[in-house]
N, CA, C and O atoms as a Tinker XYZ file with bonds, in Angstrom:
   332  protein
     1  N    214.672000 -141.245000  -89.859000    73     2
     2  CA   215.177000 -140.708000  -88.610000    64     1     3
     3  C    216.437000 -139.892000  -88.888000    63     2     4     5
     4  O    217.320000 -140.296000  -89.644000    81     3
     5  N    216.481000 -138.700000  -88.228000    73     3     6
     6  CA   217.712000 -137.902000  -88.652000    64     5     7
     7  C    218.807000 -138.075000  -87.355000    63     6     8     9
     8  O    218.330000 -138.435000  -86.279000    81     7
     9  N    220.004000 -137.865000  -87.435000    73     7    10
    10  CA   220.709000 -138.222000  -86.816000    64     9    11
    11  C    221.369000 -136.934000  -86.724000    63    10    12    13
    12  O    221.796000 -136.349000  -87.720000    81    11
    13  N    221.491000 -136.325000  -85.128000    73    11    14
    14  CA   222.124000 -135.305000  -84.883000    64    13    15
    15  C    223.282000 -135.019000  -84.364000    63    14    16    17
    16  O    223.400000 -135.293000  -83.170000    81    15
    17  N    224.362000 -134.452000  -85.008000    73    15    18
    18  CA   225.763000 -134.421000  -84.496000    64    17    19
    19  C    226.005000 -133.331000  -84.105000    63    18    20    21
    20  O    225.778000 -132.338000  -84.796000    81    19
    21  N    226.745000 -133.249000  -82.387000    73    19    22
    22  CA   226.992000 -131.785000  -81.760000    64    21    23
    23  C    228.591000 -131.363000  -82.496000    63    22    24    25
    24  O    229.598000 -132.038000  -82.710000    81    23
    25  N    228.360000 -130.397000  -82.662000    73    23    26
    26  CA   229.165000 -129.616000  -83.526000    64    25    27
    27  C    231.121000 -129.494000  -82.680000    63    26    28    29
    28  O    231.217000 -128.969000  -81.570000    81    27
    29  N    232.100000 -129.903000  -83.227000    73    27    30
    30  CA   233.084000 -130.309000  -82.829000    64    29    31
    31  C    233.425000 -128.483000  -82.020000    63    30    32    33
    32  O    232.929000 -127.371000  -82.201000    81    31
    33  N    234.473000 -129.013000  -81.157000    73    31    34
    34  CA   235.359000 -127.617000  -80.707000    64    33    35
    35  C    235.851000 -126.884000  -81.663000    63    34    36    37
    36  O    235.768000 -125.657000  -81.612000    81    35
    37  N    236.535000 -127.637000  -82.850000    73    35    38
    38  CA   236.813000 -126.516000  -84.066000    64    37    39
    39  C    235.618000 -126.141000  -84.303000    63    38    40    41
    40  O    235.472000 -124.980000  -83.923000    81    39
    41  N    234.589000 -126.623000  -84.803000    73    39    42
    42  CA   233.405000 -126.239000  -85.519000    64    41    43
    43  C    233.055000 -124.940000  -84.684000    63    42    44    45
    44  O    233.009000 -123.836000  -85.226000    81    43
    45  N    232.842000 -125.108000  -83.509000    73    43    46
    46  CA   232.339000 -123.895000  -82.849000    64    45    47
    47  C    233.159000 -123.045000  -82.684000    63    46    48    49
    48  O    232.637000 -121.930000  -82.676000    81    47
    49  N    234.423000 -123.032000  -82.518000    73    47    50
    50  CA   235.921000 -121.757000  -82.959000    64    49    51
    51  C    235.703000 -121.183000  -83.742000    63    50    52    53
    52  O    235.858000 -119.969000  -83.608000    81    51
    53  N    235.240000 -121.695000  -84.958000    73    51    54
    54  CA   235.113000 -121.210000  -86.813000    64    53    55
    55  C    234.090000 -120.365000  -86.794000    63    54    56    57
    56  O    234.055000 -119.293000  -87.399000    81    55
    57  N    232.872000 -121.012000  -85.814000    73    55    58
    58  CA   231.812000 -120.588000  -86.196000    64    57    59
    59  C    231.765000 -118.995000  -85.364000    63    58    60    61
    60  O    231.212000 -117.974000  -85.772000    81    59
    61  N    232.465000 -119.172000  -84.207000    73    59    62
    62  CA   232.713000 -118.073000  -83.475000    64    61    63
    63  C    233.351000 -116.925000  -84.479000    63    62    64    65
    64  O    232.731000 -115.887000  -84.710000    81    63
    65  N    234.750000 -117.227000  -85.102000    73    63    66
    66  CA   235.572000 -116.556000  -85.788000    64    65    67
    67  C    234.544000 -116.052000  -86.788000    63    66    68    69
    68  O    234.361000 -114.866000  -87.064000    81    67
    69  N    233.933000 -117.032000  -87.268000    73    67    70
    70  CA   233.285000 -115.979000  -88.734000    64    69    71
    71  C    232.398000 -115.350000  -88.392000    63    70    72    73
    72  O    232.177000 -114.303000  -89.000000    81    71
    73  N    231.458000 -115.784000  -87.172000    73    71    74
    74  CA   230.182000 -114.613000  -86.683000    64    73    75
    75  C    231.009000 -113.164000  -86.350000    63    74    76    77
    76  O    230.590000 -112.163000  -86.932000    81    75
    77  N    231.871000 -113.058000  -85.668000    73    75    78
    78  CA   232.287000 -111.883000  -85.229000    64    77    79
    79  C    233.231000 -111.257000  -86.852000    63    78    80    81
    80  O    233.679000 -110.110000  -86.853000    81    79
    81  N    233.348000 -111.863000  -87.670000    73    79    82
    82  CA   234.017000 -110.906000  -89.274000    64    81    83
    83  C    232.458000 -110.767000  -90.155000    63    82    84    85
    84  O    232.263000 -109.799000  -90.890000    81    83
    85  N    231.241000 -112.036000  -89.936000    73    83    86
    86  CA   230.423000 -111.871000  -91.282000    64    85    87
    87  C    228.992000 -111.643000  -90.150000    63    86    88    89
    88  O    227.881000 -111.909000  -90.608000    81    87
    89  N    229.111000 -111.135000  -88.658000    73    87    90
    90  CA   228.047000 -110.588000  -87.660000    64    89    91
    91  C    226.917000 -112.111000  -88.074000    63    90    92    93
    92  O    227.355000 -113.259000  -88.007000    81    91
    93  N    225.580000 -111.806000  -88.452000    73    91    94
    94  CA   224.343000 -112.493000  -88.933000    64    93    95
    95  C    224.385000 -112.857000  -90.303000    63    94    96    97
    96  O    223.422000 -113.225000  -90.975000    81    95
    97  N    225.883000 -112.696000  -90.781000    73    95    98
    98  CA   225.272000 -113.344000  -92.111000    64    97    99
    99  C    225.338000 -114.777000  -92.711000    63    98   100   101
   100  O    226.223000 -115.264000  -93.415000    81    99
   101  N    224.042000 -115.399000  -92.203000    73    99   102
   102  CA   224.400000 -117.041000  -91.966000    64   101   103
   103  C    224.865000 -117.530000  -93.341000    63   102   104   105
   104  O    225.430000 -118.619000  -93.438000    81   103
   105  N    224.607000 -116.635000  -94.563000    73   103   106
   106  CA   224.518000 -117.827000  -95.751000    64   105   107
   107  C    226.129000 -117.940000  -96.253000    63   106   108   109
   108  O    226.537000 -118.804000  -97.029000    81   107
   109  N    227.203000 -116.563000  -95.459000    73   107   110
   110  CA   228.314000 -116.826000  -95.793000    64   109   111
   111  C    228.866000 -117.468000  -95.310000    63   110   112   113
   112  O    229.577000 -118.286000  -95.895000    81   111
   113  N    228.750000 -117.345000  -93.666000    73   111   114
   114  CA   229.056000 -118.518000  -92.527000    64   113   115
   115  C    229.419000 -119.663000  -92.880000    63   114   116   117
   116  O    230.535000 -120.180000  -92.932000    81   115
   117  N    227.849000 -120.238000  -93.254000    73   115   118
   118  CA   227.295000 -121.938000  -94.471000    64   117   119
   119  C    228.461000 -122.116000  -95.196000    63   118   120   121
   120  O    229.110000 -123.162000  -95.172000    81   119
   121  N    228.705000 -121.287000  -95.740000    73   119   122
   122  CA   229.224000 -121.510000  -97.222000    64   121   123
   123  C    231.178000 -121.901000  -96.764000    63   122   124   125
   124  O    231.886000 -122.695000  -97.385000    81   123
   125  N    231.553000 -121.169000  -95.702000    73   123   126
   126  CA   232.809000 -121.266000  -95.408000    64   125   127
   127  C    233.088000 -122.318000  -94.592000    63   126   128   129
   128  O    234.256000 -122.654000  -94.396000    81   127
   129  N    231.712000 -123.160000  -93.843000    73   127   130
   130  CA   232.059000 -124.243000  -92.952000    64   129   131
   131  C    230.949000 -125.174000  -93.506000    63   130   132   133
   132  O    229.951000 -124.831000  -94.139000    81   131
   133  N    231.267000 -126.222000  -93.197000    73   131   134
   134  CA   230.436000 -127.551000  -93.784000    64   133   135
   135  C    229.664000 -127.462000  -93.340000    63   134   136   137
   136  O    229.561000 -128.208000  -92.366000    81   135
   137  N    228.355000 -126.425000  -93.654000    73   135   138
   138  CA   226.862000 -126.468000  -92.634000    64   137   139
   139  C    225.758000 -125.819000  -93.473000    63   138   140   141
   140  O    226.132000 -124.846000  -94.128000    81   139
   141  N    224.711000 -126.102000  -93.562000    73   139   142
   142  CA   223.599000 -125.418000  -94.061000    64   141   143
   143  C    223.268000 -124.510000  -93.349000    63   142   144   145
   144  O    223.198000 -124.531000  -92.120000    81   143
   145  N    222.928000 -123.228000  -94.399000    73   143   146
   146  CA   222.300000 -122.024000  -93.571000    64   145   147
   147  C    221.469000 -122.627000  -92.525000    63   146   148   149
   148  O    221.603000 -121.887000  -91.550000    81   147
   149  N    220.697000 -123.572000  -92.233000    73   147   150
   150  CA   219.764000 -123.681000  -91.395000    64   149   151
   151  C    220.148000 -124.050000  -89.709000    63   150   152   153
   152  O    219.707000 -123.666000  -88.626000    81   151
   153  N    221.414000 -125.184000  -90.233000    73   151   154
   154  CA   222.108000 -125.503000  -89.212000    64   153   155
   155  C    222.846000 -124.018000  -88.361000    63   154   156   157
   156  O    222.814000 -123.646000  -87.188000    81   155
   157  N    223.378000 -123.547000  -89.407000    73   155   158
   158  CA   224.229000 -122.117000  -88.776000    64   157   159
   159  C    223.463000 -120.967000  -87.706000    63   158   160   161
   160  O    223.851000 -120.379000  -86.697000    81   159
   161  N    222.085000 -120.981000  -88.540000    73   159   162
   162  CA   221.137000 -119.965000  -87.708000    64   161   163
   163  C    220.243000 -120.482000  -86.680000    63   162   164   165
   164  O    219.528000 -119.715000  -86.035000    81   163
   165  N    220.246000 -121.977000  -86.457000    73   163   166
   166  CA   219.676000 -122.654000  -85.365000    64   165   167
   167  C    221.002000 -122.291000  -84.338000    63   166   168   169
   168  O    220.942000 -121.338000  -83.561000    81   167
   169  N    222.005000 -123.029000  -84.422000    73   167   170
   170  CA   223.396000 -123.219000  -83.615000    64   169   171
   171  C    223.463000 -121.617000  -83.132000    63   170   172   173
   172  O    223.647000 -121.488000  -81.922000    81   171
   173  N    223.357000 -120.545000  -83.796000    73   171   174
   174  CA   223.560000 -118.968000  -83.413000    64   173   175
   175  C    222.189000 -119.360000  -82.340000    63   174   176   177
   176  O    222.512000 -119.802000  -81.238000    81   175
   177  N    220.604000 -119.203000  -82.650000    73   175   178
   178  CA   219.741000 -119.078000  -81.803000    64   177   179
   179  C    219.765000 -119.631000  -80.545000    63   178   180   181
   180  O    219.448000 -119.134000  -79.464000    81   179
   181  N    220.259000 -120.929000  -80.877000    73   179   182
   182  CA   220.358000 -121.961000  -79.754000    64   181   183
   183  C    221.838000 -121.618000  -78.677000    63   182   184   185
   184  O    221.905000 -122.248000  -77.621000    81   183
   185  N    222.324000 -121.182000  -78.828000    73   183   186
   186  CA   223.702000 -120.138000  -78.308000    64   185   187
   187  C    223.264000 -119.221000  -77.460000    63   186   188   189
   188  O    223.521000 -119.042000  -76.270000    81   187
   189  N    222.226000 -118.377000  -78.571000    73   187   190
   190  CA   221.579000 -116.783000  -77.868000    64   189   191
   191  C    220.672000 -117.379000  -76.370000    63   190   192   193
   192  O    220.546000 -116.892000  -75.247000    81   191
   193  N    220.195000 -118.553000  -76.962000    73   191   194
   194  CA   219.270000 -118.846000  -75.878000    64   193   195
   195  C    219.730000 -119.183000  -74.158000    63   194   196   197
   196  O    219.242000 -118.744000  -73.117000    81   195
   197  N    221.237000 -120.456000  -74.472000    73   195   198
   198  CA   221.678000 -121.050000  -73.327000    64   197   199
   199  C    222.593000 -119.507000  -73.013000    63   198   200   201
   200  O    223.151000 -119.514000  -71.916000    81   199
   201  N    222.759000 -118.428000  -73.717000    73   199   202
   202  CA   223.191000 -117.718000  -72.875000    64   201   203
   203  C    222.458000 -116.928000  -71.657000    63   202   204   205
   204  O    222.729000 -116.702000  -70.478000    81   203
   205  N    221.323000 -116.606000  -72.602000    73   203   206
   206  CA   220.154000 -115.565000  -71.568000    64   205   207
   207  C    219.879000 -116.218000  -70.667000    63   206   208   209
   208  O    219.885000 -115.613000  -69.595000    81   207
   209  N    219.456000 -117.944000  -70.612000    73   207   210
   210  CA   219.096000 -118.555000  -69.595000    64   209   211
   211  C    220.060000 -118.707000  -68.160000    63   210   212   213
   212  O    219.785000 -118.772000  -66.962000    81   211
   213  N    221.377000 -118.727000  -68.984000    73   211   214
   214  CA   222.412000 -118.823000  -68.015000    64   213   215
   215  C    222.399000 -117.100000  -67.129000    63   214   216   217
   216  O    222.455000 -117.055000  -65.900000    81   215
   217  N    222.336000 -116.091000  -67.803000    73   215   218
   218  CA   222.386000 -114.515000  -67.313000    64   217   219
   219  C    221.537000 -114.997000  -65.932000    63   218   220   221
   220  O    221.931000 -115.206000  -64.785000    81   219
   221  N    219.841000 -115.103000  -66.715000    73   219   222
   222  CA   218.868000 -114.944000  -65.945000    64   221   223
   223  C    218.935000 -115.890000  -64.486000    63   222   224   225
   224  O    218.452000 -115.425000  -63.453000    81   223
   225  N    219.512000 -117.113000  -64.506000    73   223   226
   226  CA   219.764000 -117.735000  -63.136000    64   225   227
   227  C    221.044000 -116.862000  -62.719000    63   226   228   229
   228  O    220.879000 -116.285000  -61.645000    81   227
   229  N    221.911000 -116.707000  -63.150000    73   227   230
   230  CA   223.107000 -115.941000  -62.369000    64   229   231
   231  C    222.507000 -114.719000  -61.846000    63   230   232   233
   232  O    223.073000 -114.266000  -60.852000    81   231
   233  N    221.116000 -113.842000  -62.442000    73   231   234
   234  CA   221.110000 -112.779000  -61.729000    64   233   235
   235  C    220.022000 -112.867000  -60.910000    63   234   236   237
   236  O    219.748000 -111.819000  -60.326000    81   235
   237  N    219.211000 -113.957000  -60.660000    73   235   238
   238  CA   218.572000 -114.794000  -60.059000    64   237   239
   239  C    218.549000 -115.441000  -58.997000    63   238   240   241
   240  O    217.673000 -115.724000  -58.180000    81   239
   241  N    220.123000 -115.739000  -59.151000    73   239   242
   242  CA   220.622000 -116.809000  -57.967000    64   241   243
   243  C    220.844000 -116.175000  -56.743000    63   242   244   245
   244  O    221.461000 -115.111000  -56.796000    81   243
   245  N    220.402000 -116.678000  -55.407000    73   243   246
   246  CA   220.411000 -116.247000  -54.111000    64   245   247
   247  C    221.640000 -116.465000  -53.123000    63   246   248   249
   248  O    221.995000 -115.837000  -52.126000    81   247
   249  N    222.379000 -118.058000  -54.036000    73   247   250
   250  CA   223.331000 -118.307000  -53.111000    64   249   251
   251  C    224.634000 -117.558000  -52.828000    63   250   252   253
   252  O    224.421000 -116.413000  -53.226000    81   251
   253  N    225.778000 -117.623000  -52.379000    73   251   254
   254  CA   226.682000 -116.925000  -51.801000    64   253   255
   255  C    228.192000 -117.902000  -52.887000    63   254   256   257
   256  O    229.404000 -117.966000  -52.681000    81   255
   257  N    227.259000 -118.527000  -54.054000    73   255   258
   258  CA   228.476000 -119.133000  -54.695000    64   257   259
   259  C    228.770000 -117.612000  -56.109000    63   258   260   261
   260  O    228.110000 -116.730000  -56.660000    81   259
   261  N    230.771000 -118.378000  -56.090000    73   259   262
   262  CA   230.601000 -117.134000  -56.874000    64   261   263
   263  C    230.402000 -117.374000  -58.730000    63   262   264   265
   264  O    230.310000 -118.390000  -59.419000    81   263
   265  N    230.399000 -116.061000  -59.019000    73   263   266
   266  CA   229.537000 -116.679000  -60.277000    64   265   267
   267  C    230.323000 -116.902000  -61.181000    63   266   268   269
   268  O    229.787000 -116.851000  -62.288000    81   267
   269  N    231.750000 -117.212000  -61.184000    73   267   270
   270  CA   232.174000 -118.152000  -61.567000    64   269   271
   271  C    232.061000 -119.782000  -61.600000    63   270   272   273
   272  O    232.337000 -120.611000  -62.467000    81   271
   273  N    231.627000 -119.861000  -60.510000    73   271   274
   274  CA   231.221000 -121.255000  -60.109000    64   273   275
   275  C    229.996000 -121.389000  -60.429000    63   274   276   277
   276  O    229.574000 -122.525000  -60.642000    81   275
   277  N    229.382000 -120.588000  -60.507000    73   275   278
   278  CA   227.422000 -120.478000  -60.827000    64   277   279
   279  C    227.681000 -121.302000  -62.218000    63   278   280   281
   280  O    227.432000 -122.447000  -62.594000    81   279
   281  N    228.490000 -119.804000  -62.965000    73   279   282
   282  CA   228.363000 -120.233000  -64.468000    64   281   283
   283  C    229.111000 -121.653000  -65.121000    63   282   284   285
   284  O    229.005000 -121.982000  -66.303000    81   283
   285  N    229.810000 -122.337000  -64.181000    73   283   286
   286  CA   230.566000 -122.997000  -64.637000    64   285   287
   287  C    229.317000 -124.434000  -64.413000    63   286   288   289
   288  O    229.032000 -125.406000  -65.111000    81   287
   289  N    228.874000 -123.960000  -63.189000    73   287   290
   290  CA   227.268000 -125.143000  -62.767000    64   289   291
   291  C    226.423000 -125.638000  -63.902000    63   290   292   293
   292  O    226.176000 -126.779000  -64.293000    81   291
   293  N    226.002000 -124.305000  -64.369000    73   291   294
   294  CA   224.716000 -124.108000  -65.185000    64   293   295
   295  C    225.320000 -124.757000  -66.368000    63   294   296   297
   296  O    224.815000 -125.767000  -66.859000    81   295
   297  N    226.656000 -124.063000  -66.953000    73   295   298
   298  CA   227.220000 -125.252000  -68.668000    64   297   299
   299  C    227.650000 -126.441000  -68.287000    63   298   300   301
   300  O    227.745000 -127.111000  -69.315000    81   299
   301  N    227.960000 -127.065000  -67.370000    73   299   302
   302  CA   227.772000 -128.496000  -66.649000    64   301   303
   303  C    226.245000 -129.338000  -67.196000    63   302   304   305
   304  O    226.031000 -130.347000  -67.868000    81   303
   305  N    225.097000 -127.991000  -66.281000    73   303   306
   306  CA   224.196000 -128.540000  -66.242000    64   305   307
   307  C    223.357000 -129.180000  -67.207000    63   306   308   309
   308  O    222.767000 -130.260000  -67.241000    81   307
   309  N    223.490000 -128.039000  -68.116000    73   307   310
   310  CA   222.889000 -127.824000  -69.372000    64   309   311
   311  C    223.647000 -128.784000  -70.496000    63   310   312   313
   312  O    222.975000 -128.931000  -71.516000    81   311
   313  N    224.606000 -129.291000  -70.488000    73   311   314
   314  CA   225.568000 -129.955000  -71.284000    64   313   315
   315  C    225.068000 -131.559000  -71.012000    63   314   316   317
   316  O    224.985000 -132.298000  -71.992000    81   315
   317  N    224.822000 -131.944000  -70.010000    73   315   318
   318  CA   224.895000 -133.083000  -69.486000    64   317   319
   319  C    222.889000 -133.500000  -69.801000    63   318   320   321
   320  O    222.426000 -134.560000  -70.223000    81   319
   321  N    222.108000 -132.195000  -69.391000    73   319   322
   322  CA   220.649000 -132.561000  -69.831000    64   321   323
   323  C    220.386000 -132.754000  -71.354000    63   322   324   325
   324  O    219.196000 -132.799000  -71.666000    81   323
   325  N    221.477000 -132.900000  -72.541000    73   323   326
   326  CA   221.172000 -132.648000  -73.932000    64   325   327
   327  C    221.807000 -133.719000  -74.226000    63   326   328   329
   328  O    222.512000 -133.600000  -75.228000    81   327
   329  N    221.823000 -134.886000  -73.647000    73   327   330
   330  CA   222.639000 -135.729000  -73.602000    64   329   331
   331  C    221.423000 -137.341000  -73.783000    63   330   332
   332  O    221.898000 -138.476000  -73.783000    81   331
């Protein structure tokens, strides 16, 4: 059984910082933070994903909340279902 650990607030700072100096290049990413290429390019996909999903209900959404509050709903939402 593998045991999965969500990646700390630094971890995701770092990981932020080095995507935007090394763009897609996961294997340098890996190499500068304690993570296997595999972990690095899942964590990027899995990012790309809860973002589009989040776009697509915000441009989706009918109600009269603003989308500050939308978006703040949806990473609530989504945080708490991975749980």
């Amino acid at each position: 059984m593998t045991y999965r650990k969500r990646w700390s607030d630094a971890e995701n700072e770092e990981f932020a910082r080095l995507l935007h100096i090394f763009k897609k290049d996961f294997n340098v990413i890996s190499e500068r933070m304690n993570k296997t290429y595999t972990q690095v390019r899942s964590h990027y996909y899995n990012l790309e994903q809860k973002e589009a999903k989040a776009a697509k209900i915000l441009k989706n959404s009918s109600s009269k909340v603003s989308s500050s509050e939308s978006l703040h709903l949806i990473v609530f939402d989504t945080d708490s279902q991975q749980k």
